[in-house]
Amino acid sequence: MVLAQVHQFEEDSSSSSICPIFGSRYIQEPIPRYTLQEKQNSKEVAYQIIHDELLLDTNPRLNLASFVTTWMEPECDKLILEAMNKNYADMDEYPVTTELQNRCVNIIAHLFNAPVGEKEAAVGVGTVGSSEAIMLAGLAFKRRWQNKRKAQGKPCDKPNIVTGANVQVCWEKFARYFEVELKEVKLREGYYVMDPVKAVEMVDENTICVAAILGSTLNGEFEDVKLLNDLLTVKNTKTGWETPIHVDAASGGFVAPFLYPELEWDFRLPLVKSINVSGHKYGLVYAGVGWVLWRSRKYLPEELIFHINYLGADQPTFTLNFSKGSSQIIAQYYQFLRLGFEGYKNVIKNCMENAMMLSEGIKRMGRFDIVSKEYGVPLVAFSFQNKKDMHLAFKLSKLLRQYGWIVPAYTMPADADHVTVLRVVVREDFARTLVEKFLSHVEISLNELDSMTEAPAPTIWLTVELKPSENVDDEDGTFHIPSSVTMKKELVPINKSIPLMGVKTKGVC
């Protein structure tokens, strides 16, 4: 949809234009509107046209902005292709695929210490990513809160969620789409995650949950879920409320169990009622799979679950969409079966070691402060030490693109938005040889930045016409020149506006 829009406005212009949907600047290409062609092409021609055009995309493995997995083993790629034509929604037709999803839910539930008995099935569902997972978890919290308020005869029209300002945009989507107020704890320089003390202070009787982030998108840091649980327990005891916690473990859910098993952030904490995690991040699966789990069936309202039977049997479903592919579910189970606990631990440990190597290399340059924490997700976030150089982060990001690297530069959220950060996500396929090459390219780009000089300001010709005074009176201090005299002055350089008072100007000012 976006591409069609981009090429439908200002078609007569070959310059860059602003996309009417996102506001981003795109380069206009001199091509007509996309319409379905009259005649067909051969499969070879169609393939070659699209294949050649896709060569202009970035190499996914050099995209250091993304947490999403960009490499899997050939055997898993083969399974994915074999399952491409299976619709996951057809559970009765594809019962083994459904069983694989249920196995994945139970594996993750035990990984997150859910209180599930030996013969009990965990409560959870596969999604297309953590965004859908968060929507489902939020809806469950909202419905439980509404039901409780209605039973108490209290109003239920002003629900809110308390989060940090560092939350991913999907939380803002949930709040806007489902009419829930989002109460954000502001950040501050040097502290880029939600402060549990301030979060609990913002909780009121209309708070449907407090959302904690295990692995901030901004700097990879884990929020202190245990402290949040302890403080919120005290407040609940005093007020009689039962405000729960949801943990957004999209990035850290497949990191903490293997690197920090002693860290209490999951269902070991009584107030944690649901958790989401992205299988396509450190779950090591290609884009398109996430998971959401509940502590028990009690926390998933039955009225949110739909039952359908037109595909051959009664099928319970709790999703925002219906039809979707089965490949990513199967790929997730492949990784669980292939790697096991030992394999996941080795992969994540290797990612963290590469992140430490990258961090040390950045430090040695003497130009940057490391914003990320050693205790968190394998990534390195860094900013220029000199506050006057903060704007250079965007130029450095652009220079690194000439080597193929995609490194995002961004400002922190409210109350810390004067800090500009660059971030490198260390994934499984970002090997040490690539880390070394990346560091060398950063140094080259820094030297190029230092050698850059501002382009000289353009020469501006300004014609100033001064009218002579009819009545000459030297005593009043008026400046006089003879009639018909025009002054032409070359101004070099000019970087600011020139105040012109009491005169008439011609030309560009």
Coordinates of N, CA and C in Angstrom, one line a residue, residues 303-408:
E303 N -14.7 -15.1 27.8 CA -15.5 -14.4 26.8 C -14.6 -13.9 25.7
L304 N -13.3 -13.9 25.9 CA -12.4 -13.4 24.8 C -12.0 -14.6 23.8
I305 N -12.4 -15.8 24.2 CA -12.0 -16.9 23.4 C -13.2 -17.3 22.5
F306 N -13.0 -17.4 21.2 CA -14.0 -17.7 20.2 C -13.9 -19.2 19.9
H307 N -15.1 -19.8 19.6 CA -15.1 -21.2 19.2 C -15.7 -21.3 17.8
I308 N -15.1 -21.9 16.9 CA -15.6 -22.1 15.6 C -15.6 -23.6 15.2
N309 N -16.5 -24.0 14.3 CA -16.6 -25.4 14.0 C -16.8 -25.6 12.5
Y310 N -16.7 -24.6 11.7 CA -17.0 -24.8 10.3 C -15.8 -25.4 9.5
L311 N -14.7 -25.6 10.2 CA -13.5 -26.2 9.6 C -13.5 -27.7 9.9
G312 N -14.5 -28.2 10.6 CA -14.5 -29.7 10.8 C -14.6 -30.1 12.3
A313 N -14.3 -29.2 13.2 CA -14.3 -29.6 14.6 C -14.3 -28.3 15.4
D314 N -14.7 -28.4 16.7 CA -14.7 -27.2 17.6 C -13.3 -26.7 17.8
Q315 N -13.0 -25.5 17.5 CA -11.7 -24.9 17.6 C -11.7 -23.6 18.4
P316 N -11.1 -23.6 19.6 CA -11.0 -22.3 20.3 C -9.9 -21.5 19.7
T317 N -10.2 -20.2 19.6 CA -9.2 -19.3 19.0 C -9.2 -17.9 19.7
F318 N -8.0 -17.4 20.0 CA -7.8 -16.1 20.6 C -6.7 -15.4 19.9
T319 N -7.0 -14.7 18.8 CA -6.0 -14.0 18.0 C -6.7 -12.8 17.5
L320 N -5.9 -11.9 17.0 CA -6.4 -10.7 16.3 C -6.7 -10.9 14.8
N321 N -6.0 -11.9 14.3 CA -6.2 -12.3 12.9 C -6.6 -13.7 12.9
F322 N -6.8 -14.2 11.7 CA -7.3 -15.6 11.6 C -6.3 -16.4 10.8
S323 N -6.3 -16.4 9.5 CA -5.4 -17.1 8.7 C -3.9 -16.6 8.8
K324 N -3.0 -17.6 9.0 CA -1.6 -17.2 9.0 C -0.8 -18.5 8.7
G325 N 0.5 -18.3 8.3 CA 1.3 -19.4 7.9 C 1.7 -20.3 9.1
S326 N 2.0 -21.5 8.8 CA 2.5 -22.4 9.9 C 4.0 -22.5 10.0
S327 N 4.7 -22.0 9.0 CA 6.2 -22.2 8.9 C 6.9 -21.7 10.2
Q328 N 6.6 -20.5 10.7 CA 7.3 -20.0 11.8 C 7.1 -20.8 13.1
I329 N 5.9 -21.3 13.3 CA 5.6 -22.2 14.4 C 6.5 -23.4 14.3
I330 N 6.6 -24.0 13.2 CA 7.4 -25.2 12.9 C 8.8 -24.9 13.1
A331 N 9.3 -23.7 12.6 CA 10.7 -23.3 12.8 C 11.0 -23.1 14.3
Q332 N 10.1 -22.6 15.1 CA 10.4 -22.4 16.5 C 10.6 -23.8 17.2
Y333 N 9.7 -24.8 16.8 CA 9.9 -26.1 17.4 C 11.2 -26.7 17.0
Y334 N 11.6 -26.5 15.7 CA 12.8 -27.0 15.2 C 14.0 -26.5 16.1
Q335 N 14.0 -25.2 16.4 CA 15.1 -24.7 17.2 C 15.1 -25.3 18.6
F336 N 13.9 -25.4 19.2 CA 13.8 -26.0 20.5 C 14.4 -27.5 20.5
L337 N 14.0 -28.2 19.5 CA 14.4 -29.6 19.4 C 15.9 -29.7 19.0
R338 N 16.4 -28.8 18.2 CA 17.8 -28.8 17.7 C 18.7 -28.4 18.7
L339 N 18.4 -27.3 19.4 CA 19.4 -26.7 20.3 C 19.3 -27.1 21.8
G340 N 18.0 -27.3 22.2 CA 17.9 -27.6 23.6 C 18.4 -26.5 24.5
F341 N 18.4 -26.7 25.8 CA 18.9 -25.6 26.8 C 20.3 -25.3 26.5
E342 N 21.1 -26.4 26.3 CA 22.6 -26.2 26.1 C 22.9 -25.4 24.9
G343 N 22.2 -25.7 23.8 CA 22.5 -25.0 22.6 C 22.1 -23.5 22.6
Y344 N 20.9 -23.2 23.2 CA 20.5 -21.8 23.3 C 21.4 -21.1 24.2
K345 N 21.9 -21.7 25.3 CA 22.8 -21.0 26.2 C 24.1 -20.7 25.5
N346 N 24.6 -21.6 24.6 CA 25.9 -21.4 23.9 C 25.7 -20.2 22.9
V347 N 24.6 -20.2 22.2 CA 24.3 -19.2 21.2 C 24.2 -17.8 21.9
I348 N 23.4 -17.7 22.9 CA 23.2 -16.4 23.6 C 24.5 -16.0 24.3
K349 N 25.3 -16.9 24.9 CA 26.5 -16.5 25.5 C 27.5 -16.0 24.5
N350 N 27.5 -16.6 23.3 CA 28.4 -16.2 22.2 C 28.0 -14.8 21.8
C351 N 26.7 -14.5 21.6 CA 26.3 -13.2 21.3 C 26.7 -12.1 22.3
M352 N 26.6 -12.5 23.6 CA 27.0 -11.5 24.6 C 28.5 -11.3 24.6
E353 N 29.3 -12.3 24.3 CA 30.8 -12.1 24.3 C 31.1 -11.2 23.1
N354 N 30.5 -11.4 22.0 CA 30.7 -10.5 20.8 C 30.3 -9.1 21.1
A355 N 29.2 -8.9 21.9 CA 28.8 -7.6 22.3 C 29.8 -6.9 23.2
M356 N 30.4 -7.7 24.1 CA 31.5 -7.2 25.0 C 32.7 -6.8 24.2
M357 N 33.0 -7.6 23.2 CA 34.2 -7.3 22.3 C 33.9 -6.0 21.6
L358 N 32.7 -5.8 21.0 CA 32.3 -4.6 20.3 C 32.4 -3.4 21.3
S359 N 31.8 -3.6 22.5 CA 31.8 -2.5 23.5 C 33.2 -2.0 23.8
E360 N 34.1 -3.0 24.0 CA 35.5 -2.6 24.3 C 36.2 -1.9 23.2
G361 N 35.9 -2.3 21.9 CA 36.4 -1.6 20.8 C 35.9 -0.2 20.6
I362 N 34.7 0.0 20.9 CA 34.1 1.4 20.9 C 34.7 2.2 22.0
K363 N 34.9 1.7 23.2 CA 35.5 2.4 24.2 C 37.0 2.9 23.9
R364 N 37.7 2.0 23.3 CA 39.1 2.3 22.9 C 39.3 3.5 22.0
M365 N 38.2 3.8 21.3 CA 38.3 4.9 20.3 C 38.4 6.3 21.1
G366 N 37.9 6.3 22.3 CA 38.0 7.5 23.2 C 37.1 8.6 22.8
R367 N 36.0 8.3 22.0 CA 35.1 9.3 21.5 C 33.7 9.1 22.1
F368 N 33.4 7.9 22.7 CA 32.1 7.5 23.0 C 31.9 7.1 24.4
D369 N 30.7 7.3 24.9 CA 30.2 6.7 26.2 C 29.3 5.6 25.9
I370 N 29.5 4.5 26.6 CA 28.6 3.3 26.4 C 27.4 3.5 27.2
V371 N 26.2 3.5 26.6 CA 24.9 3.7 27.2 C 24.3 2.4 27.6
S372 N 24.6 1.3 26.9 CA 24.0 0.0 27.2 C 24.7 -0.6 28.5
K373 N 24.0 -1.6 29.0 CA 24.5 -2.2 30.3 C 25.0 -3.6 30.0
E374 N 26.0 -4.1 30.8 CA 26.5 -5.4 30.6 C 25.4 -6.5 31.0
Y375 N 24.5 -6.1 31.8 CA 23.4 -7.0 32.3 C 22.2 -6.7 31.5
G376 N 22.0 -7.4 30.4 CA 20.8 -7.1 29.6 C 20.9 -7.9 28.3
V377 N 20.3 -7.3 27.2 CA 20.3 -8.0 25.9 C 21.6 -7.7 25.2
P378 N 22.1 -8.7 24.4 CA 23.4 -8.5 23.6 C 23.3 -7.4 22.6
L379 N 23.5 -6.2 23.0 CA 23.6 -5.0 22.1 C 24.5 -4.0 22.7
V380 N 25.0 -3.1 21.9 CA 25.9 -2.0 22.3 C 25.2 -0.7 21.9
A381 N 24.9 0.2 22.8 CA 24.4 1.5 22.5 C 25.4 2.5 23.0
F382 N 25.7 3.5 22.2 CA 26.8 4.4 22.6 C 26.5 5.8 22.1
S383 N 27.0 6.8 22.7 CA 26.8 8.2 22.3 C 28.1 8.9 22.4
F384 N 28.2 10.1 21.7 CA 29.4 10.9 21.7 C 29.6 11.5 23.1
Q385 N 30.9 11.4 23.6 CA 31.2 12.0 24.9 C 31.0 13.5 24.9
N386 N 31.4 14.1 23.9 CA 31.3 15.6 23.8 C 29.8 15.9 23.5
K387 N 29.1 16.6 24.3 CA 27.7 16.9 24.1 C 27.5 17.8 22.8
K388 N 28.6 18.5 22.4 CA 28.5 19.3 21.2 C 28.5 18.4 20.0
D389 N 28.9 17.2 20.1 CA 29.0 16.3 19.0 C 27.8 15.4 18.8
M390 N 26.8 15.6 19.6 CA 25.7 14.7 19.6 C 25.1 14.6 18.2
H391 N 25.0 15.7 17.5 CA 24.5 15.7 16.1 C 25.2 14.9 15.2
L392 N 26.5 14.6 15.5 CA 27.3 13.8 14.6 C 26.9 12.3 14.5
A393 N 26.1 11.9 15.5 CA 25.6 10.5 15.5 C 24.9 10.2 14.2
F394 N 24.1 11.1 13.7 CA 23.3 10.9 12.5 C 24.2 10.9 11.3
K395 N 25.3 11.7 11.3 CA 26.2 11.7 10.2 C 27.0 10.4 10.2
L396 N 27.4 10.0 11.3 CA 28.2 8.7 11.4 C 27.3 7.5 10.9
S397 N 26.1 7.5 11.3 CA 25.1 6.5 10.8 C 25.1 6.5 9.3
K398 N 25.0 7.7 8.7 CA 25.0 7.8 7.3 C 26.2 7.3 6.6
L399 N 27.4 7.7 7.2 CA 28.7 7.3 6.6 C 28.9 5.7 6.7
L400 N 28.4 5.1 7.7 CA 28.5 3.7 7.8 C 27.7 2.9 6.8
R401 N 26.7 3.6 6.2 CA 25.9 2.9 5.2 C 26.7 2.7 3.9
Q402 N 27.7 3.5 3.7 CA 28.5 3.3 2.5 C 29.3 2.0 2.5
Y403 N 29.4 1.4 3.7 CA 30.0 0.1 3.8 C 29.0 -1.0 3.9
G404 N 27.7 -0.7 3.9 CA 26.6 -1.6 3.9 C 26.0 -1.8 5.3
W405 N 26.6 -1.2 6.4 CA 26.1 -1.3 7.7 C 24.9 -0.4 7.9
I406 N 23.8 -0.9 8.6 CA 22.7 -0.1 9.0 C 22.7 0.0 10.5
V407 N 23.1 1.2 11.0 CA 23.2 1.5 12.4 C 22.3 2.6 12.7
P408 N 21.2 2.4 13.5 CA 20.3 3.5 13.8 C 20.9 4.6 14.7

